[in-house]
PDB file of C-alpha atoms and ligand atoms in Angstrom:
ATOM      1  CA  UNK A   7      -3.886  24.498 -73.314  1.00 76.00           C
ATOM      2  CA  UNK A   8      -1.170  23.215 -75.789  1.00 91.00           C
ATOM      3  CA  UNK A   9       2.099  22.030 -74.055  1.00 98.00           C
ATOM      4  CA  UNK A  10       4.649  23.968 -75.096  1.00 98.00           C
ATOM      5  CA  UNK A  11       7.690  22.328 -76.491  1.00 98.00           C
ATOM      6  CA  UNK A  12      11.643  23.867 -76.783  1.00 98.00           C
ATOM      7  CA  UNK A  13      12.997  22.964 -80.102  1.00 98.00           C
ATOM      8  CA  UNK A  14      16.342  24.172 -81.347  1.00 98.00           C
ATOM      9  CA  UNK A  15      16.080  27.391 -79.680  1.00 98.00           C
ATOM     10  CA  UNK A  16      12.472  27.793 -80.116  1.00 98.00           C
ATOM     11  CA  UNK A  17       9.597  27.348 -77.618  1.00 98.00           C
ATOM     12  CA  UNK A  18       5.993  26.234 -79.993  1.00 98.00           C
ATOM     13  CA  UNK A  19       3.253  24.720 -78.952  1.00 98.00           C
ATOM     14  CA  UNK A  20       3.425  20.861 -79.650  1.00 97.00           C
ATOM     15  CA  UNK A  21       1.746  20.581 -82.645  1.00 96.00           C
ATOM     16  CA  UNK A  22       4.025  23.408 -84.394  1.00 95.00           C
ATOM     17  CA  UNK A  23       7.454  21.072 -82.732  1.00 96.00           C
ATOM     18  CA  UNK A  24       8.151  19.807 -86.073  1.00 96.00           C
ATOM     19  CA  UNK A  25      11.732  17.652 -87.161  1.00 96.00           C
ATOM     20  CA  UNK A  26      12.959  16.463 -90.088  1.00 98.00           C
ATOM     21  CA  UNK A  27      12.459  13.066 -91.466  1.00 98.00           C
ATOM     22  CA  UNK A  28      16.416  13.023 -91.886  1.00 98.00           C
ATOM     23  CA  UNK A  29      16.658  13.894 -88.407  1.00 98.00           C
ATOM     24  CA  UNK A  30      19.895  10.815 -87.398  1.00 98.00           C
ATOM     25  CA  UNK A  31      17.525  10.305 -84.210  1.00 98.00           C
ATOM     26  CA  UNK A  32      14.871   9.392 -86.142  1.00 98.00           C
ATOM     27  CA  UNK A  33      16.814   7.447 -88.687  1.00 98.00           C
ATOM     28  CA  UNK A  34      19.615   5.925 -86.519  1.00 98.00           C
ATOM     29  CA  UNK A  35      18.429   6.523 -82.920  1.00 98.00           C
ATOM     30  CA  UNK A  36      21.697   8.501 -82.966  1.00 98.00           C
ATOM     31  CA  UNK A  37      20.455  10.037 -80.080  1.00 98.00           C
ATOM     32  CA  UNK A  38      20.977  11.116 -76.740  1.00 99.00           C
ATOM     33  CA  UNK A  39      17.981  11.475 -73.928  1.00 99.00           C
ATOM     34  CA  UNK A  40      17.425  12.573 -70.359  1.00 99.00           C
ATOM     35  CA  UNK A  41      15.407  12.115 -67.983  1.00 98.00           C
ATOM     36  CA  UNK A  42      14.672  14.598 -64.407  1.00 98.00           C
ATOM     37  CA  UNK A  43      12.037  14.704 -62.246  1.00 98.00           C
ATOM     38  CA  UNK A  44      10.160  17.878 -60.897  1.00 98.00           C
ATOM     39  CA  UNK A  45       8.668  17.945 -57.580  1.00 97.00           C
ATOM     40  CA  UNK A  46       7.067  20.959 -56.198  1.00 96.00           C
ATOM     41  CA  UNK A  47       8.079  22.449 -59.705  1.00 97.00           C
ATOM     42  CA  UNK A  48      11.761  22.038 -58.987  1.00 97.00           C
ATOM     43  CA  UNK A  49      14.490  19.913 -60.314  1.00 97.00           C
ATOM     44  CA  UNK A  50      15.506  17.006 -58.793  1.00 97.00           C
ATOM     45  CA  UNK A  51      19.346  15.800 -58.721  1.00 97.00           C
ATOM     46  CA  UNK A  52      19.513  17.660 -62.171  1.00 97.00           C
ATOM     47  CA  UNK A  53      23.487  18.773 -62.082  1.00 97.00           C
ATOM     48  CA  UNK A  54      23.899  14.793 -62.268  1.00 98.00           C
ATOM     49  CA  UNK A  55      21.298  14.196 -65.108  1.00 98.00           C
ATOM     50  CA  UNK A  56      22.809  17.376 -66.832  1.00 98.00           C
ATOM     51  CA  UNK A  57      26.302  15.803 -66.299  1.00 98.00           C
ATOM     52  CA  UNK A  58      25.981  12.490 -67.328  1.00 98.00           C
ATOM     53  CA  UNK A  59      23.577  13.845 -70.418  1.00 99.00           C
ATOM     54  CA  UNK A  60      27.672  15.591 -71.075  1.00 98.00           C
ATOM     55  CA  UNK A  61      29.458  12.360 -70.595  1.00 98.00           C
ATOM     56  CA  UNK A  62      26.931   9.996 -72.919  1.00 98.00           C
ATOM     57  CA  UNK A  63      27.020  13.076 -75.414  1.00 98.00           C
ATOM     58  CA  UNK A  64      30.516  13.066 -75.487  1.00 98.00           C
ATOM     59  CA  UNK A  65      31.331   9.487 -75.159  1.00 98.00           C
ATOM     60  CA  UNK A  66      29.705   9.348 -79.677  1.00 98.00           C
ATOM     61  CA  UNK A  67      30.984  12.822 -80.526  1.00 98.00           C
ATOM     62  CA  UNK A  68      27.913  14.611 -80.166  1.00 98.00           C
ATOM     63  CA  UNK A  69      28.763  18.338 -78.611  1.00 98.00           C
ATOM     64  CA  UNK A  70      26.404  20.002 -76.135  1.00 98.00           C
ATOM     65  CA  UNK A  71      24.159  21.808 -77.981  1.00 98.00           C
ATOM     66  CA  UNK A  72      24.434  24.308 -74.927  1.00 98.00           C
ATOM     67  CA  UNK A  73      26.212  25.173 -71.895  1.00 98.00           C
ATOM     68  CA  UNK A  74      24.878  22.747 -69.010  1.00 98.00           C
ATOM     69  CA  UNK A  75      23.171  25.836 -67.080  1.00 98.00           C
ATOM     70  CA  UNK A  76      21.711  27.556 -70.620  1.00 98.00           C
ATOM     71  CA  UNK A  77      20.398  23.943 -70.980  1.00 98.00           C
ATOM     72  CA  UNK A  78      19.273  24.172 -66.984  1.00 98.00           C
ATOM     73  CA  UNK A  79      17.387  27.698 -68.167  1.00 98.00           C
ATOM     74  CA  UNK A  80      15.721  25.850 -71.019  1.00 98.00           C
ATOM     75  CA  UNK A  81      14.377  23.233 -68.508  1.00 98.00           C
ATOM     76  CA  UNK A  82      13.377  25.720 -65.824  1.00 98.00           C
ATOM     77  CA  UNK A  83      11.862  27.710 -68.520  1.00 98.00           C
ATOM     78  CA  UNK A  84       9.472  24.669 -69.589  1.00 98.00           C
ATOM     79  CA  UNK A  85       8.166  24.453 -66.509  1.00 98.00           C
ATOM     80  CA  UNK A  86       7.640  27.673 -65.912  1.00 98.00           C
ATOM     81  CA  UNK A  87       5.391  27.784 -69.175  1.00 98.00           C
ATOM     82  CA  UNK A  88       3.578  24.483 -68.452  1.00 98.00           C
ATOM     83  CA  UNK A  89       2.955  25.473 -65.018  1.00 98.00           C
ATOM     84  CA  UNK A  90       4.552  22.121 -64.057  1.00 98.00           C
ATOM     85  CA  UNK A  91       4.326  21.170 -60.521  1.00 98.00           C
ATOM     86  CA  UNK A  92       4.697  17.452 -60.481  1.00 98.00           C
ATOM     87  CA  UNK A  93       6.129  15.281 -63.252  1.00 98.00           C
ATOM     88  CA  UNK A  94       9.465  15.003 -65.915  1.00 98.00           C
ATOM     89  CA  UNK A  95      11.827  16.877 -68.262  1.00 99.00           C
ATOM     90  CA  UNK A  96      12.663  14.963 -70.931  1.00 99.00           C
ATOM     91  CA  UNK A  97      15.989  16.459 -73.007  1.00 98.00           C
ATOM     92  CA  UNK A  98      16.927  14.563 -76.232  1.00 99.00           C
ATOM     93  CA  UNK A  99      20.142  15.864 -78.215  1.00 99.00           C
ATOM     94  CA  UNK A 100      20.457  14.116 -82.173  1.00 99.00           C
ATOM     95  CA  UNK A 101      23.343  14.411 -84.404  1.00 98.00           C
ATOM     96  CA  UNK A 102      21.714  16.398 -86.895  1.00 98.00           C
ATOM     97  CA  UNK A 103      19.699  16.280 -89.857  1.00 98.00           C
ATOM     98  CA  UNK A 104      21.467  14.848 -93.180  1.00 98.00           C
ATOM     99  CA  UNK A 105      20.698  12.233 -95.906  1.00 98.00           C
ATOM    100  CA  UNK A 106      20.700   9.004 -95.052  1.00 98.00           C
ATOM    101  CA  UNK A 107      24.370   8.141 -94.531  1.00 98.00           C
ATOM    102  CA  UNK A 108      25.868   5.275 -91.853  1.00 98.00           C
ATOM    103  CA  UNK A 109      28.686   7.940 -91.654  1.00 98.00           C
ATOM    104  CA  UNK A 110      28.813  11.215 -90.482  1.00 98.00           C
ATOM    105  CA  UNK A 111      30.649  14.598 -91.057  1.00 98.00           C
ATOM    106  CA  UNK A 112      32.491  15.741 -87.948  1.00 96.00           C
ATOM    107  CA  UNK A 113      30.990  19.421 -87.573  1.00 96.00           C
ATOM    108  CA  UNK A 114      27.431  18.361 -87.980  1.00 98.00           C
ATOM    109  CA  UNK A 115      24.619  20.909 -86.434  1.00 98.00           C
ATOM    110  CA  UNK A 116      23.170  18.570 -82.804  1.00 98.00           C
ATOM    111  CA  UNK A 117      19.511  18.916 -83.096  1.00 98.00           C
ATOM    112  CA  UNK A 118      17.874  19.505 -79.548  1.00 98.00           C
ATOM    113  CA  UNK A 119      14.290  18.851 -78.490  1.00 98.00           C
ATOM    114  CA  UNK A 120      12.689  19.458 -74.677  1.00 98.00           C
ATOM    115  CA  UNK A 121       9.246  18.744 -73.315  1.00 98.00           C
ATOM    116  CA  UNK A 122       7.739  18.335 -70.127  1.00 98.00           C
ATOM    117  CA  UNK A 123       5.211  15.076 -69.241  1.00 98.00           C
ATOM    118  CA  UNK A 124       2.560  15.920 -66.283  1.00 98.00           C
ATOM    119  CA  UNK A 125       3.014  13.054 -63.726  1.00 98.00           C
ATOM    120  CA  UNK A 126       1.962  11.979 -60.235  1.00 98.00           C
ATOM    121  CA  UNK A 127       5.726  10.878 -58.678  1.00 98.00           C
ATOM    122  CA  UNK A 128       5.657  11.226 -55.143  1.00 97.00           C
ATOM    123  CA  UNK A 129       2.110   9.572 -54.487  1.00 97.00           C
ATOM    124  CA  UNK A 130       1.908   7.220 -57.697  1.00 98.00           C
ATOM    125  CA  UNK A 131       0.576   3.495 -56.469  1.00 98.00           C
ATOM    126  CA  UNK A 132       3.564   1.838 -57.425  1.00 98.00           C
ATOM    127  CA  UNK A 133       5.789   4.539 -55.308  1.00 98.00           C
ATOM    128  CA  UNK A 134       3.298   3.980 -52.020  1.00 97.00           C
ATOM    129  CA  UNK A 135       2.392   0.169 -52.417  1.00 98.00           C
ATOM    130  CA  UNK A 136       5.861  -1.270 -54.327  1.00 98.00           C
ATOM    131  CA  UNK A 137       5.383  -3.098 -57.695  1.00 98.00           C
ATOM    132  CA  UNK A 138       6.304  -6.930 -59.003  1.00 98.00           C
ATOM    133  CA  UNK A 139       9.832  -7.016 -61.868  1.00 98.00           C
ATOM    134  CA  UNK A 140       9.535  -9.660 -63.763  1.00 98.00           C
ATOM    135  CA  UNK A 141      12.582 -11.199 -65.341  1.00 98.00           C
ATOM    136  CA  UNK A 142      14.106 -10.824 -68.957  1.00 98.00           C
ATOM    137  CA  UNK A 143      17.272 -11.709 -70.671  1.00 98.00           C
ATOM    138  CA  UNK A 144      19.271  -8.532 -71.238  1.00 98.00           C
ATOM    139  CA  UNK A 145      19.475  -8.312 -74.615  1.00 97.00           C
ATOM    140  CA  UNK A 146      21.028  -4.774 -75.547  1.00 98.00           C
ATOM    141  CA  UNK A 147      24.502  -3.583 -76.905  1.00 98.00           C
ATOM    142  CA  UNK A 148      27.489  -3.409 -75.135  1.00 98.00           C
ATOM    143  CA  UNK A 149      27.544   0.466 -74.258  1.00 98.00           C
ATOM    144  CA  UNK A 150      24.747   0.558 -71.793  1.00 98.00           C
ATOM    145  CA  UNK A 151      26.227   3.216 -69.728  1.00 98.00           C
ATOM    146  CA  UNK A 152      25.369   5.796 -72.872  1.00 98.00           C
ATOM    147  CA  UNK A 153      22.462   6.972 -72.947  1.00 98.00           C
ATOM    148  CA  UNK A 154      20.904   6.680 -76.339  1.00 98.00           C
ATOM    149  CA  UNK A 155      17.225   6.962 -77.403  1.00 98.00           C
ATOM    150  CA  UNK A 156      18.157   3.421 -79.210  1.00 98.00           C
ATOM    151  CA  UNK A 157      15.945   1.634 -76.453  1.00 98.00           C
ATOM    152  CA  UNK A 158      14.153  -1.129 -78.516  1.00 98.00           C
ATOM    153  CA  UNK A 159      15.261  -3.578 -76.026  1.00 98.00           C
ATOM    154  CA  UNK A 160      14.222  -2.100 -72.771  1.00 98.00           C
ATOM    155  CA  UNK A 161      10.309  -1.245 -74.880  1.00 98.00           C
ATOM    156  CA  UNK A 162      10.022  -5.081 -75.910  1.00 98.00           C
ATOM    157  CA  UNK A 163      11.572  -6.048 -72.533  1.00 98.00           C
ATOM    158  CA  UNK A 164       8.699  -3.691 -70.961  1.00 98.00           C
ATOM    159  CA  UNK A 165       5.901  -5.333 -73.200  1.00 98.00           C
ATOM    160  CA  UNK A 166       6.696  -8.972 -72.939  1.00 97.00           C
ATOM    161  CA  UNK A 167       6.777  -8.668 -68.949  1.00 98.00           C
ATOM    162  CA  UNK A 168       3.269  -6.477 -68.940  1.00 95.00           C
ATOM    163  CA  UNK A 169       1.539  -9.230 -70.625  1.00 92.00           C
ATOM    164  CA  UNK A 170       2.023 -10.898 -66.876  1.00 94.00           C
ATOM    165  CA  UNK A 171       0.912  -7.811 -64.403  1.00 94.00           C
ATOM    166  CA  UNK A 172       4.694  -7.264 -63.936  1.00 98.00           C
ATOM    167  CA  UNK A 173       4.922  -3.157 -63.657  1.00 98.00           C
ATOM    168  CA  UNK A 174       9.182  -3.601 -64.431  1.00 98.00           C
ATOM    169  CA  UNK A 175      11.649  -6.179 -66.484  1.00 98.00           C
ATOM    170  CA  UNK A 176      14.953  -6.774 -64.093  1.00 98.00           C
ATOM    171  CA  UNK A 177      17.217  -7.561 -66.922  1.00 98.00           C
ATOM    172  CA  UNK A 178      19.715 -10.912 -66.768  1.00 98.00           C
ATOM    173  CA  UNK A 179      22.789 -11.447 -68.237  1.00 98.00           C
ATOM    174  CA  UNK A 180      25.275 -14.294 -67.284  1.00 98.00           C
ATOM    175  CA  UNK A 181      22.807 -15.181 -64.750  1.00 98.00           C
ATOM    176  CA  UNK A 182      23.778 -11.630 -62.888  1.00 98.00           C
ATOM    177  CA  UNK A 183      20.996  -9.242 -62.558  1.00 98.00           C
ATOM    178  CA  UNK A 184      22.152  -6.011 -64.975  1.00 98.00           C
ATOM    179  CA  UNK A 185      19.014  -3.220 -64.249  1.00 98.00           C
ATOM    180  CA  UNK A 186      15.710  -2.765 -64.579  1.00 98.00           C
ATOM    181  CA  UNK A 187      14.526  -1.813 -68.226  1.00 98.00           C
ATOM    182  CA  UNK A 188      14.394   1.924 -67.220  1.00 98.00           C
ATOM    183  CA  UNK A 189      15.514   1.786 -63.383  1.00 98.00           C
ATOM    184  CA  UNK A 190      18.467   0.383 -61.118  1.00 99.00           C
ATOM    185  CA  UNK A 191      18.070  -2.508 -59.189  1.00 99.00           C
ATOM    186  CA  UNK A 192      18.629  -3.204 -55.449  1.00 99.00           C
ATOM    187  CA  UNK A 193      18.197  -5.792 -52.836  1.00 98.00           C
ATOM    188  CA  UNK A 194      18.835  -6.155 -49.246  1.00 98.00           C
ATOM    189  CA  UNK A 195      20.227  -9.199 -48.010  1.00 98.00           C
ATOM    190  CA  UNK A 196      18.813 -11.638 -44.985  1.00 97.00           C
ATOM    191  CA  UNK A 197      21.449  -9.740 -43.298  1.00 96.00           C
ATOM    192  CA  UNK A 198      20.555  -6.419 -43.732  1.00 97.00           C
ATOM    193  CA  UNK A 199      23.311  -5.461 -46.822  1.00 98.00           C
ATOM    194  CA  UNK A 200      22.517  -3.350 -49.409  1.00 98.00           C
ATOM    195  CA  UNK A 201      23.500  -4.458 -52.532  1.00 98.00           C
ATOM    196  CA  UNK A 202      23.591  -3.355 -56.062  1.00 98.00           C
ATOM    197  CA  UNK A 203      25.473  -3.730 -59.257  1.00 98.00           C
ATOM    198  CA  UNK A 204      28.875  -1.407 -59.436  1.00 98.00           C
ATOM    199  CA  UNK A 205      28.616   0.856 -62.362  1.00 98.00           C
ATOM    200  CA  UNK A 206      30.550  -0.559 -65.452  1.00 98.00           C
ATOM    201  CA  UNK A 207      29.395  -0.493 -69.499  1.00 98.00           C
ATOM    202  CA  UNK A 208      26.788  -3.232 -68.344  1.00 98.00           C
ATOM    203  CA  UNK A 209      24.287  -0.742 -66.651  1.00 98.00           C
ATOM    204  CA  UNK A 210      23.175   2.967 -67.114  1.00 98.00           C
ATOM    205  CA  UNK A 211      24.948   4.650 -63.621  1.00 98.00           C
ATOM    206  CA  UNK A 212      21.526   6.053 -62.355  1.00 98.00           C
ATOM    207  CA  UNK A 213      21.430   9.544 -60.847  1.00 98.00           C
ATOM    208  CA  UNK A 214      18.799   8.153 -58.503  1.00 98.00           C
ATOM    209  CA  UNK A 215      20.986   5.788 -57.294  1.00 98.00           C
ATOM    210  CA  UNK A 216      24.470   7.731 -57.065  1.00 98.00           C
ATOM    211  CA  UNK A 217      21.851   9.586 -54.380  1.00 97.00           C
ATOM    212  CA  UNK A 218      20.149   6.491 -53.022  1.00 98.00           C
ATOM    213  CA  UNK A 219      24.315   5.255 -52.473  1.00 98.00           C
ATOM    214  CA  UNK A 220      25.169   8.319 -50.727  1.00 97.00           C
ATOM    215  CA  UNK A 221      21.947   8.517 -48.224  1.00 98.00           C
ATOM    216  CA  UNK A 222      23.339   4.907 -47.609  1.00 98.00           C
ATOM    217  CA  UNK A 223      26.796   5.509 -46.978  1.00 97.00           C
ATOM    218  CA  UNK A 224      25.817   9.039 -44.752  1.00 96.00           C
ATOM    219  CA  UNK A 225      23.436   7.050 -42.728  1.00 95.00           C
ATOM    220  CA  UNK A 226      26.418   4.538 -42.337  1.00 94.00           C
ATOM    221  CA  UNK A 227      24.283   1.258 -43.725  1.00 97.00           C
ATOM    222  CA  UNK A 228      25.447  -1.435 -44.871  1.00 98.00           C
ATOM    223  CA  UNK A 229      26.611  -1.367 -48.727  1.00 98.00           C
ATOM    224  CA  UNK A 230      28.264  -3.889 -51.330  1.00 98.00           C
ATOM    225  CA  UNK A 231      28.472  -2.719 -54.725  1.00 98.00           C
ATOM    226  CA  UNK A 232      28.747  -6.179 -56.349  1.00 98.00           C
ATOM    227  CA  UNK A 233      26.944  -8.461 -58.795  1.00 98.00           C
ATOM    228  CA  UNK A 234      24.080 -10.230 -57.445  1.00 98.00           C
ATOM    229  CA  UNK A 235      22.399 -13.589 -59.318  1.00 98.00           C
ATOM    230  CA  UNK A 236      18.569 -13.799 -59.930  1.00 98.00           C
ATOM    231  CA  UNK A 237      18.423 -16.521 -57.388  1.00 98.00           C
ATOM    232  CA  UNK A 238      20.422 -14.256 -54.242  1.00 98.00           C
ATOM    233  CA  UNK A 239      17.427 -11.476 -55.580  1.00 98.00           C
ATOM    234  CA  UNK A 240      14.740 -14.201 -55.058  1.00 98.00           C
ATOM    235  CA  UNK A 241      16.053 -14.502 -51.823  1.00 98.00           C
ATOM    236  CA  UNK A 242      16.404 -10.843 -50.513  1.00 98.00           C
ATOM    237  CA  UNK A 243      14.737  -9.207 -47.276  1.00 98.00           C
ATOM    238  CA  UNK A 244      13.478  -6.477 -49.116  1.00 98.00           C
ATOM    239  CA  UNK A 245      13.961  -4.830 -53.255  1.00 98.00           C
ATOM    240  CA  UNK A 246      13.452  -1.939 -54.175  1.00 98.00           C
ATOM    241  CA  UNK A 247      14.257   0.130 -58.422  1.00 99.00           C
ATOM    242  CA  UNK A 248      15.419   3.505 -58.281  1.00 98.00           C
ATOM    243  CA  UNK A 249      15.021   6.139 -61.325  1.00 98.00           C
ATOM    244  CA  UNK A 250      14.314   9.564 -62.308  1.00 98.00           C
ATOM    245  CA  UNK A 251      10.828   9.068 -62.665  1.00 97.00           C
ATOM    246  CA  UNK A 252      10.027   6.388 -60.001  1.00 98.00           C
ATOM    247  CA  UNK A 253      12.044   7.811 -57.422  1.00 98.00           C
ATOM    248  CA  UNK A 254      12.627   4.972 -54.866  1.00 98.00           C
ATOM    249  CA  UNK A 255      10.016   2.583 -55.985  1.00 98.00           C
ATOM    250  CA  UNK A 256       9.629  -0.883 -53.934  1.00 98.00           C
ATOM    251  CA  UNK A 257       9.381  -4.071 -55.090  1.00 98.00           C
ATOM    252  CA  UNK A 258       7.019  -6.842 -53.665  1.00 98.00           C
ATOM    253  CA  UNK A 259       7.674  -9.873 -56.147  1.00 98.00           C
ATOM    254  CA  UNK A 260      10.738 -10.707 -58.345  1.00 98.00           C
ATOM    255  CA  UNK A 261       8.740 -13.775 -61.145  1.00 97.00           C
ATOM    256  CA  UNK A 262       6.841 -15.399 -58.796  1.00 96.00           C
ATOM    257  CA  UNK A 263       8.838 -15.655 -55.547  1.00 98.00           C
ATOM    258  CA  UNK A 264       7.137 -13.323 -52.875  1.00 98.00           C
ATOM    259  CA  UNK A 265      10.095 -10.332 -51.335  1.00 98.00           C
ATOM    260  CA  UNK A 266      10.030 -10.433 -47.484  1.00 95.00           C
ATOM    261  CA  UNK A 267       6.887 -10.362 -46.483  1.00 95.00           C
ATOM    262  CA  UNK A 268       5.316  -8.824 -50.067  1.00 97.00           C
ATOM    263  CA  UNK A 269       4.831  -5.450 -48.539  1.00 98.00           C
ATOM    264  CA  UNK A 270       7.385  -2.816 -49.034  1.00 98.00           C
ATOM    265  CA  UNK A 271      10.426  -3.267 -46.012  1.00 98.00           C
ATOM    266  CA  UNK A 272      11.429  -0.571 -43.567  1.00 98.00           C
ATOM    267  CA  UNK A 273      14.848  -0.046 -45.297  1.00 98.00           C
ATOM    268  CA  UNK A 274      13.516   0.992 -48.145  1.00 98.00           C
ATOM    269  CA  UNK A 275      10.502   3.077 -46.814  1.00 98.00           C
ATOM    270  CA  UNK A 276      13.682   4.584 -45.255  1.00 98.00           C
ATOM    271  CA  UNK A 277      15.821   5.164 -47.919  1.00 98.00           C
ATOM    272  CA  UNK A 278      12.418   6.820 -50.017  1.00 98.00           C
ATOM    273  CA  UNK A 279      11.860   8.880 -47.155  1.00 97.00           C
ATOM    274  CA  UNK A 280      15.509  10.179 -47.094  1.00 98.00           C
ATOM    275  CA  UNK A 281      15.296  10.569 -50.663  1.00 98.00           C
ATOM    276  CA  UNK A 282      12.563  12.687 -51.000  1.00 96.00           C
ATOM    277  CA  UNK A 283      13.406  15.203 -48.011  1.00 96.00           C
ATOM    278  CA  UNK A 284      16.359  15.997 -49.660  1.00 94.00           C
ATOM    279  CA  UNK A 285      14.702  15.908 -53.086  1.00 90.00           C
ATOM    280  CA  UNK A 286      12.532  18.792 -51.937  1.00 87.00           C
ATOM    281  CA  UNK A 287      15.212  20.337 -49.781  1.00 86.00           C
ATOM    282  CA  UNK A 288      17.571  21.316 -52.440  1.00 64.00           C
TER     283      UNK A 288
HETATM  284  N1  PDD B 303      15.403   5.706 -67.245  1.00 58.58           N
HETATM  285  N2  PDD B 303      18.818   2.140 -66.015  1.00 58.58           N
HETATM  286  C1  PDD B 303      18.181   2.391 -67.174  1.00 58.58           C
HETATM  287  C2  PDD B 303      18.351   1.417 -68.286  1.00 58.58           C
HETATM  288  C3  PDD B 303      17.376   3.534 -67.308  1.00 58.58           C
HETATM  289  O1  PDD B 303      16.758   3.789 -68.482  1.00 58.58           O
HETATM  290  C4  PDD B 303      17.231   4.421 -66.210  1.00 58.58           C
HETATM  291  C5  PDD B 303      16.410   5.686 -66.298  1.00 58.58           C
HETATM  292  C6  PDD B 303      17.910   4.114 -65.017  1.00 58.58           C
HETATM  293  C7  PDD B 303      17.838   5.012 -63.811  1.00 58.58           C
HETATM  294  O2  PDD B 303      18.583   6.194 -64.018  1.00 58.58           O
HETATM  295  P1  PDD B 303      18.209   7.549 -63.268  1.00 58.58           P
HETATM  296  O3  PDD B 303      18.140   7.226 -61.806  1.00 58.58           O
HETATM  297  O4  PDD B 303      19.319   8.423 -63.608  1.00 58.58           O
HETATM  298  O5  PDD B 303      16.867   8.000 -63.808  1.00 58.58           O
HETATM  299  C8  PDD B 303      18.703   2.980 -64.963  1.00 58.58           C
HETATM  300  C9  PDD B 303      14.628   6.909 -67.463  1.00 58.58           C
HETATM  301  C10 PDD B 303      13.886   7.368 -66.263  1.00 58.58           C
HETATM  302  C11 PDD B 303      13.763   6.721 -68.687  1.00 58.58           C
HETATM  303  O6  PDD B 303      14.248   6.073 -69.607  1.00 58.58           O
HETATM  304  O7  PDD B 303      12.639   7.232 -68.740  1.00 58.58           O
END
């Protein structure tokens, strides 16, 4: 059966979800994306992906194409017609369509595009056994807290640390861990802190891990938002990434230094736990 695909008010089956070549996504990655996981066919920590898809819109003068809950319908509606049980929503919101043009007229149409992607979460390998990051210099613009489809970076970032078996890139600036190429980064420390980069223009602020922070702070553990160098990472009890699509993922090996022990740690099987009770709570 063809997926069905929601495009500018329209729901067609994916080889009828046509845009134009003029699209300013296509020719500008003028662009805005999303990302939310569905579990059990239901949303998780959407009000936050649909809130921050608001904030990234609004921080280049894009407007909402919709209302966040007519958006909310769209994405409910997707599933619904997919019969998705298990897997993502991905939302992507352009400028518009116009001839090729570095500037842009104010009132300009947003072109929006949804689709769902089929995918084991909860019981992927990397999600039960933990993965290895290996490590990249961070070599993206100076707005990474907006969203944009404009991810060239983070795909040759992704490819170059492949080529070694590593499932993630943990991206380095100034010798200060930024993020993973699609996911946050965390460590705990030898004494049982968890730590992970405050949000700032340097890093996407991940849904997953506003959640991850608050299961933390409820449960009373031990948390520094603060910088952390490659070398404190290599160091660390236990890792773990956090995102949309790999939930609370662990992580085994950082390069080639061994984490703890090289098996996921019992903070984070704790904190992925946590995460997904309340993930299928809601
Ligand atoms: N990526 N940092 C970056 C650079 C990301 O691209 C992502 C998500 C995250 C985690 O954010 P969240 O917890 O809100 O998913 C952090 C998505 C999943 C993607 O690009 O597919």
């Amino acid at each position: 059966m063809a997926r069905i695909i929601y495009i500018n008010g329209d729901y067609v089956a994916e080889d009828q979800a046509k845009v134009s070549v003029f699209d300013r996504g296509f020719l500008f990655a003028d662009a805005i994306y999303e990302v939310s996981a569905v579990i059990g066919g239901k949303l998780v920590d959407n009000d936050l992906h649909l809130a921050r898809l608001e904030r990234s819109l609004n921080e280049i003068f894009i407007p909402m194409p919709l209302q966040r809950d007519e958006i909310a319908q769209v994405q409910r509606e997707l599933i619904a017609r997919n019969g998705l049980d298990e897997g993502v929503v991905y939302l992507q919101v352009t400028r518009g369509v116009a001839d090729r043009d570095f500037g842009f007229a104010d009132d300009m149409k947003p072109s929006f595009i949804a689709f769902t992607q089929q995918k084991n979460l909860v019981n992927a390998a990397s999600v039960q056994n933990g993965v290895a990051v290996g490590i990249v210099a961070d070599s993206r613009w100076a707005r990474r807290d907006i969203k944009t489809t404009m991810l060239l970076a983070q795909v040759l970032a992704k490819k170059s640390v492949n080529a070694g078996g590593f499932h993630e890139a943990w991206m380095v600036e100034d010798g200060f861990v930024t993020e993973g190429a699609s996911s946050t980064a965390f460590i705990l420390t030898g004494d049982g802190v968890l730590v992970t980069r405050p949000n700032s223009q340097a890093i996407l602020p991940g849904c997953t891990r506003r959640a991850v922070i608050k299961i933390a702070e409820d449960r009373q553990l031990r948390l520094e938002e603060r910088l952390f160098t490659v070398e404190e990472a290599f160091e660390a009890a236990e890792a773990f990434l956090t995102s949309a699509s790999s939930l609370v993922t662990p992580v085994n090996r950082i390069g080639d230094r061994i984490i703890g022990d090289g098996k996921p740690g019992p903070v984070t099987r704790q904190l992925q736990k946590i995460y997904l009770e309340l993930a299928l709570a809601d």
